[in-house]
GROMACS .gro file of C-alpha atoms in nm:
model
  290
    1MET     CA    1 -20.054  -1.798  -0.919
    2THR     CA    2 -19.935  -2.073  -0.685
    3GLY     CA    3 -20.006  -2.046  -0.315
    4ALA     CA    4 -20.319  -1.849  -0.401
    5SER     CA    5 -20.492  -1.960  -0.081
    6GLY     CA    6 -20.213  -1.816   0.133
    7PHE     CA    7 -20.183  -1.474   0.292
    8ILE     CA    8 -19.972  -1.289   0.035
    9GLY     CA    9 -20.089  -1.512  -0.251
   10GLY     CA   10 -20.454  -1.441  -0.184
   11HIS     CA   11 -20.398  -1.066  -0.184
   12LEU     CA   12 -20.189  -1.090  -0.500
   13ALA     CA   13 -20.442  -1.305  -0.685
   14ARG     CA   14 -20.723  -1.063  -0.603
   15ARG     CA   15 -20.517  -0.762  -0.715
   16LEU     CA   16 -20.435  -0.935  -1.044
   17ALA     CA   17 -20.803  -1.013  -1.101
   18GLU     CA   18 -20.898  -0.651  -1.028
   19LEU     CA   19 -20.644  -0.540  -1.289
   20GLY     CA   20 -20.810  -0.761  -1.549
   21ALA     CA   21 -20.551  -1.039  -1.561
   22ASP     CA   22 -20.656  -1.392  -1.653
   23VAL     CA   23 -20.569  -1.548  -1.319
   24HIS     CA   24 -20.531  -1.922  -1.269
   25ALA     CA   25 -20.514  -1.980  -0.895
   26VAL     CA   26 -20.337  -2.292  -0.769
   27SER     CA   27 -20.338  -2.460  -0.430
   28ARG     CA   28 -20.335  -2.807  -0.277
   29GLY     CA   29 -20.667  -2.748  -0.105
   30PRO     CA   30 -21.013  -2.643  -0.222
   31ALA     CA   31 -21.079  -2.309  -0.389
   32ALA     CA   32 -21.043  -2.018  -0.148
   33ASP     CA   33 -21.212  -1.776  -0.388
   34PRO     CA   34 -21.480  -1.928  -0.616
   35GLY     CA   35 -21.468  -1.618  -0.835
   36MET     CA   36 -21.136  -1.727  -0.986
   37ARG     CA   37 -21.026  -2.012  -1.207
   38TRP     CA   38 -20.898  -2.259  -0.955
   39HIS     CA   39 -20.663  -2.553  -1.003
   40ARG     CA   40 -20.594  -2.810  -0.737
   41ALA     CA   41 -20.240  -2.943  -0.769
   42ASP     CA   42 -19.956  -3.061  -0.547
   43LEU     CA   43 -19.645  -2.889  -0.681
   44ARG     CA   44 -19.426  -3.120  -0.478
   45GLU     CA   45 -19.505  -3.378  -0.748
   46PRO     CA   46 -19.313  -3.316  -1.073
   47ASP     CA   47 -19.570  -3.485  -1.300
   48ALA     CA   48 -19.858  -3.289  -1.148
   49THR     CA   49 -19.663  -2.967  -1.191
   50ALA     CA   50 -19.581  -3.043  -1.556
   51ARG     CA   51 -19.946  -3.130  -1.634
   52LEU     CA   52 -20.068  -2.808  -1.475
   53LEU     CA   53 -19.826  -2.589  -1.669
   54ALA     CA   54 -19.910  -2.768  -1.996
   55GLU     CA   55 -20.281  -2.711  -1.934
   56VAL     CA   56 -20.260  -2.343  -1.837
   57SER     CA   57 -19.964  -2.235  -2.054
   58PRO     CA   58 -19.906  -1.917  -1.849
   59GLU     CA   59 -19.714  -1.607  -1.951
   60VAL     CA   60 -19.613  -1.531  -1.593
   61ILE     CA   61 -19.594  -1.756  -1.288
   62PHE     CA   62 -19.607  -1.608  -0.941
   63HIS     CA   63 -19.476  -1.894  -0.729
   64LEU     CA   64 -19.568  -1.837  -0.364
   65ALA     CA   65 -19.670  -2.191  -0.268
   66GLY     CA   66 -19.466  -2.343   0.009
   67GLU     CA   67 -19.432  -2.454   0.367
   68VAL     CA   68 -19.420  -2.124   0.556
   69ASN     CA   69 -19.287  -2.217   0.897
   70GLY     CA   70 -18.970  -2.074   1.046
   71ALA     CA   71 -18.961  -2.309   1.345
   72ARG     CA   72 -18.618  -2.421   1.461
   73ASP     CA   73 -18.725  -2.784   1.468
   74PRO     CA   74 -18.566  -3.084   1.288
   75GLY     CA   75 -18.918  -3.198   1.208
   76MET     CA   76 -18.945  -2.901   0.968
   77VAL     CA   77 -18.656  -3.011   0.746
   78ALA     CA   78 -18.854  -3.258   0.534
   79PRO     CA   79 -19.168  -3.041   0.490
   80THR     CA   80 -18.970  -2.729   0.394
   81LEU     CA   81 -18.743  -2.929   0.164
   82ALA     CA   82 -19.043  -3.065  -0.027
   83GLY     CA   83 -19.269  -2.761  -0.001
   84ASN     CA   84 -19.015  -2.490  -0.079
   85LEU     CA   85 -18.722  -2.645  -0.265
   86GLN     CA   86 -18.874  -2.939  -0.453
   87SER     CA   87 -19.182  -2.745  -0.560
   88THR     CA   88 -18.967  -2.462  -0.694
   89VAL     CA   89 -18.742  -2.700  -0.886
   90ASN     CA   90 -19.052  -2.867  -1.033
   91VAL     CA   91 -19.188  -2.531  -1.150
   92LEU     CA   92 -18.853  -2.430  -1.299
   93THR     CA   93 -18.824  -2.765  -1.477
   94ALA     CA   94 -19.175  -2.739  -1.618
   95VAL     CA   95 -19.109  -2.395  -1.768
   96ALA     CA   96 -18.753  -2.463  -1.891
   97SER     CA   97 -18.880  -2.534  -2.242
   98ARG     CA   98 -19.143  -2.257  -2.242
   99GLU     CA   99 -19.144  -1.880  -2.273
  100CYS     CA  100 -19.264  -1.797  -1.926
  101ARG     CA  101 -19.156  -1.544  -1.665
  102VAL     CA  102 -19.124  -1.678  -1.308
  103VAL     CA  103 -19.147  -1.456  -1.001
  104LEU     CA  104 -19.048  -1.645  -0.686
  105ALA     CA  105 -19.116  -1.563  -0.323
  106GLY     CA  106 -18.789  -1.570  -0.134
  107SER     CA  107 -18.717  -1.509   0.233
  108ILE     CA  108 -18.555  -1.222   0.419
  109GLU     CA  109 -18.382  -1.491   0.629
  110GLU     CA  110 -18.182  -1.621   0.334
  111PRO     CA  111 -17.809  -1.548   0.334
  112ARG     CA  112 -17.794  -1.220   0.139
  113PRO     CA  113 -17.599  -0.894   0.123
  114GLY     CA  114 -17.837  -0.722   0.364
  115ASN     CA  115 -17.757  -0.959   0.651
  116GLY     CA  116 -17.390  -1.008   0.569
  117HIS     CA  117 -17.467  -1.349   0.418
  118ALA     CA  118 -17.544  -1.480   0.766
  119ALA     CA  119 -17.609  -1.855   0.779
  120ALA     CA  120 -17.972  -1.961   0.734
  121PRO     CA  121 -18.125  -1.979   1.084
  122SER     CA  122 -18.403  -2.230   1.003
  123PRO     CA  123 -18.492  -2.519   0.771
  124TYR     CA  124 -18.732  -2.281   0.596
  125ALA     CA  125 -18.460  -2.027   0.523
  126MET     CA  126 -18.220  -2.300   0.412
  127ALA     CA  127 -18.473  -2.438   0.162
  128LYS     CA  128 -18.546  -2.090   0.028
  129SER     CA  129 -18.175  -2.023  -0.012
  130ALA     CA  130 -18.126  -2.347  -0.205
  131ALA     CA  131 -18.428  -2.267  -0.425
  132ALA     CA  132 -18.271  -1.932  -0.513
  133ARG     CA  133 -17.952  -2.106  -0.623
  134TYR     CA  134 -18.148  -2.346  -0.841
  135ALA     CA  135 -18.335  -2.055  -0.999
  136ASP     CA  136 -18.002  -1.900  -1.091
  137LEU     CA  137 -17.884  -2.234  -1.234
  138TYR     CA  138 -18.195  -2.266  -1.452
  139HIS     CA  139 -18.145  -1.909  -1.571
  140ARG     CA  140 -17.779  -1.959  -1.663
  141LEU     CA  141 -17.814  -2.302  -1.824
  142TRP     CA  142 -18.161  -2.292  -1.978
  143GLY     CA  143 -18.255  -1.927  -1.995
  144VAL     CA  144 -18.545  -1.936  -1.748
  145PRO     CA  145 -18.628  -1.569  -1.672
  146TYR     CA  146 -18.675  -1.553  -1.296
  147THR     CA  147 -18.695  -1.282  -1.033
  148ILE     CA  148 -18.687  -1.342  -0.657
  149VAL     CA  149 -18.878  -1.109  -0.425
  150ARG     CA  150 -18.768  -1.141  -0.061
  151PRO     CA  151 -19.036  -0.985   0.162
  152SER     CA  152 -18.945  -0.894   0.517
  153MET     CA  153 -19.200  -0.934   0.800
  154VAL     CA  154 -19.535  -0.907   0.619
  155TYR     CA  155 -19.851  -0.816   0.808
  156GLY     CA  156 -20.199  -0.694   0.725
  157PRO     CA  157 -20.566  -0.794   0.689
  158GLY     CA  158 -20.658  -1.153   0.612
  159GLN     CA  159 -20.363  -1.332   0.773
  160ARG     CA  160 -20.530  -1.660   0.866
  161ASP     CA  161 -20.232  -1.798   1.058
  162THR     CA  162 -20.331  -1.645   1.388
  163THR     CA  163 -20.014  -1.767   1.558
  164LYS     CA  164 -19.830  -1.481   1.381
  165LEU     CA  165 -19.768  -1.183   1.604
  166VAL     CA  166 -19.998  -0.917   1.458
  167PRO     CA  167 -20.315  -1.127   1.417
  168TYR     CA  168 -20.247  -1.310   1.744
  169VAL     CA  169 -20.216  -0.993   1.953
  170THR     CA  170 -20.496  -0.820   1.761
  171LEU     CA  171 -20.745  -1.099   1.818
  172ALA     CA  172 -20.645  -1.133   2.183
  173LEU     CA  173 -20.714  -0.762   2.237
  174LEU     CA  174 -21.047  -0.779   2.052
  175HIS     CA  175 -21.157  -1.076   2.263
  176GLY     CA  176 -21.036  -0.930   2.592
  177ASP     CA  177 -20.765  -1.194   2.634
  178GLU     CA  178 -20.408  -1.145   2.755
  179PRO     CA  179 -20.158  -1.238   2.482
  180GLN     CA  180 -19.867  -1.458   2.587
  181LEU     CA  181 -19.557  -1.281   2.461
  182THR     CA  182 -19.182  -1.324   2.435
  183SER     CA  183 -18.946  -1.060   2.574
  184GLY     CA  184 -19.027  -0.851   2.267
  185ALA     CA  185 -18.659  -0.793   2.200
  186LYS     CA  186 -18.662  -0.933   1.847
  187VAL     CA  187 -18.620  -0.662   1.584
  188ALA     CA  188 -18.770  -0.696   1.236
  189ASP     CA  189 -18.863  -0.496   0.928
  190TRP     CA  190 -19.245  -0.483   0.910
  191VAL     CA  191 -19.402  -0.430   0.568
  192TYR     CA  192 -19.771  -0.402   0.482
  193VAL     CA  193 -19.916  -0.672   0.257
  194ASP     CA  194 -20.052  -0.432  -0.007
  195ASP     CA  195 -19.702  -0.289  -0.054
  196VAL     CA  196 -19.563  -0.641  -0.097
  197VAL     CA  197 -19.826  -0.719  -0.363
  198SER     CA  198 -19.724  -0.404  -0.552
  199ALA     CA  199 -19.363  -0.523  -0.545
  200PHE     CA  200 -19.453  -0.862  -0.694
  201LEU     CA  201 -19.647  -0.694  -0.973
  202ALA     CA  202 -19.366  -0.451  -1.051
  203ALA     CA  203 -19.113  -0.735  -1.049
  204ALA     CA  204 -19.311  -0.922  -1.316
  205LEU     CA  205 -19.305  -0.619  -1.545
  206SER     CA  206 -18.939  -0.520  -1.513
  207ASP     CA  207 -18.686  -0.656  -1.761
  208ARG     CA  208 -18.408  -0.523  -1.539
  209ALA     CA  209 -18.525  -0.754  -1.260
  210VAL     CA  210 -18.469  -1.073  -1.462
  211GLY     CA  211 -18.207  -1.289  -1.293
  212GLN     CA  212 -18.215  -1.071  -0.982
  213ALA     CA  213 -18.311  -1.123  -0.618
  214PHE     CA  214 -18.391  -0.830  -0.392
  215ASP     CA  215 -18.546  -0.740  -0.057
  216VAL     CA  216 -18.891  -0.591  -0.018
  217GLY     CA  217 -18.922  -0.406   0.309
  218THR     CA  218 -18.913  -0.062   0.464
  219GLY     CA  219 -18.552  -0.057   0.580
  220VAL     CA  220 -18.681   0.044   0.925
  221ALA     CA  221 -18.606  -0.178   1.225
  222THR     CA  222 -18.889  -0.210   1.477
  223SER     CA  223 -18.889  -0.442   1.777
  224VAL     CA  224 -19.169  -0.682   1.862
  225ARG     CA  225 -19.215  -0.482   2.184
  226GLU     CA  226 -19.277  -0.164   1.986
  227VAL     CA  227 -19.524  -0.335   1.752
  228VAL     CA  228 -19.718  -0.485   2.044
  229GLU     CA  229 -19.729  -0.152   2.226
  230LEU     CA  230 -19.859   0.014   1.909
  231LEU     CA  231 -20.133  -0.249   1.880
  232PHE     CA  232 -20.234  -0.197   2.244
  233ASP     CA  233 -20.243   0.178   2.191
  234ILE     CA  234 -20.446   0.162   1.866
  235ALA     CA  235 -20.691  -0.085   2.021
  236GLY     CA  236 -20.739   0.152   2.316
  237SER     CA  237 -20.630  -0.109   2.571
  238THR     CA  238 -20.560   0.022   2.918
  239SER     CA  239 -20.366  -0.288   3.023
  240LYS     CA  240 -19.993  -0.341   2.979
  241PRO     CA  241 -19.844  -0.614   2.758
  242GLY     CA  242 -19.713  -0.910   2.952
  243PHE     CA  243 -19.373  -0.958   2.797
  244GLY     CA  244 -19.161  -1.259   2.892
  245ALA     CA  245 -19.433  -1.523   2.926
  246VAL     CA  246 -19.287  -1.720   2.631
  247ALA     CA  247 -18.923  -1.796   2.562
  248ASP     CA  248 -18.753  -1.613   2.276
  249ARG     CA  249 -18.685  -1.818   1.963
  250PRO     CA  250 -18.321  -1.924   1.926
  251LEU     CA  251 -18.094  -1.798   1.646
  252ASP     CA  252 -18.312  -1.498   1.569
  253ILE     CA  253 -18.113  -1.214   1.419
  254THR     CA  254 -18.231  -0.877   1.295
  255GLN     CA  255 -18.350  -0.917   0.935
  256LEU     CA  256 -18.355  -0.565   0.798
  257ALA     CA  257 -18.442  -0.520   0.430
  258ASP     CA  258 -18.228  -0.314   0.198
  259PRO     CA  259 -18.494  -0.137  -0.013
  260GLY     CA  260 -18.239   0.023  -0.245
  261PRO     CA  261 -18.222  -0.253  -0.510
  262ALA     CA  262 -18.603  -0.276  -0.530
  263LEU     CA  263 -18.622   0.097  -0.596
  264ASP     CA  264 -18.347   0.076  -0.856
  265LEU     CA  265 -18.469  -0.236  -1.038
  266ILE     CA  266 -18.848  -0.204  -1.025
  267GLY     CA  267 -18.913   0.149  -0.898
  268TRP     CA  268 -19.075   0.017  -0.580
  269ARG     CA  269 -19.088   0.179  -0.240
  270PRO     CA  270 -19.322   0.112   0.054
  271GLU     CA  271 -19.616   0.349   0.094
  272VAL     CA  272 -19.793   0.234   0.412
  273ALA     CA  273 -19.641   0.342   0.743
  274LEU     CA  274 -19.645   0.091   1.028
  275GLY     CA  275 -19.899   0.275   1.242
  276ASP     CA  276 -20.139   0.318   0.950
  277GLY     CA  277 -20.100  -0.045   0.846
  278LEU     CA  278 -20.170  -0.169   1.198
  279ARG     CA  279 -20.482   0.049   1.219
  280ARG     CA  280 -20.612  -0.098   0.893
  281THR     CA  281 -20.534  -0.448   1.018
  282ILE     CA  282 -20.711  -0.405   1.351
  283ALA     CA  283 -21.014  -0.255   1.174
  284TRP     CA  284 -21.032  -0.555   0.938
  285TYR     CA  285 -21.021  -0.810   1.221
  286ALA     CA  286 -21.262  -0.607   1.433
  287GLN     CA  287 -21.527  -0.635   1.161
  288ARG     CA  288 -21.499  -1.015   1.169
  289ALA     CA  289 -21.397  -1.113   1.520
  290ILE     CA  290 -21.693  -0.996   1.724
   0.00000   0.00000   0.00000
């Protein structure tokens, strides 16, 4: 389980442990959960990756480690290239001579059928797209059984990057601060983290999903404005959101998931509605923020 100290990775590692799996958690930093077997490794280094895989000899790899930053900044090219493309190639290379299933975390921003194969809008999306092509190459040439899960806009409890919209607005409301917001016009497909974890688990168990990449989302488009207004309403705030204080991010397009292939290939569909998921999220942060 790479990226086990991250948002989705942490939830996935805990779910696997609850199900009785022998989980080997991997991250570059110190152990985030001392109750698991933890390995400290930099997957951007091919030798370190090969040593780790030789030591653990896993049956399934959930590869979620990476540089998760969608900024439209040339300074993000090198970090996303190393963190998302090179690390994935190193993992694929290390398992090419082993019998090991690989489930990769893709991106809804990749060029894909659901967005008309629109050009990658960020260095992050470009690196994820290239990683997907390498996974297909390793599958065709060397038989590496991979599946790519492309989550849409994931939210939920435990998201430590508080610059992301849901935790940022939630914490601002809990602390009585006024969140600085864009116009709110961006539209996205918001999916609860527990649903995403279920999709990763189902993907690892489905033979039909081998060699496939598919979206994991609700198929419902909801604007940032609507999400913020829901958060204000759930939190019981009597103030109005101050939209327009921050400039909108360039090259943002609607990234709406097509949930059909996930239902067909792995029998997955989302279970948590947006309002319910936001209530659970606010309740989680409220227990820890004050």
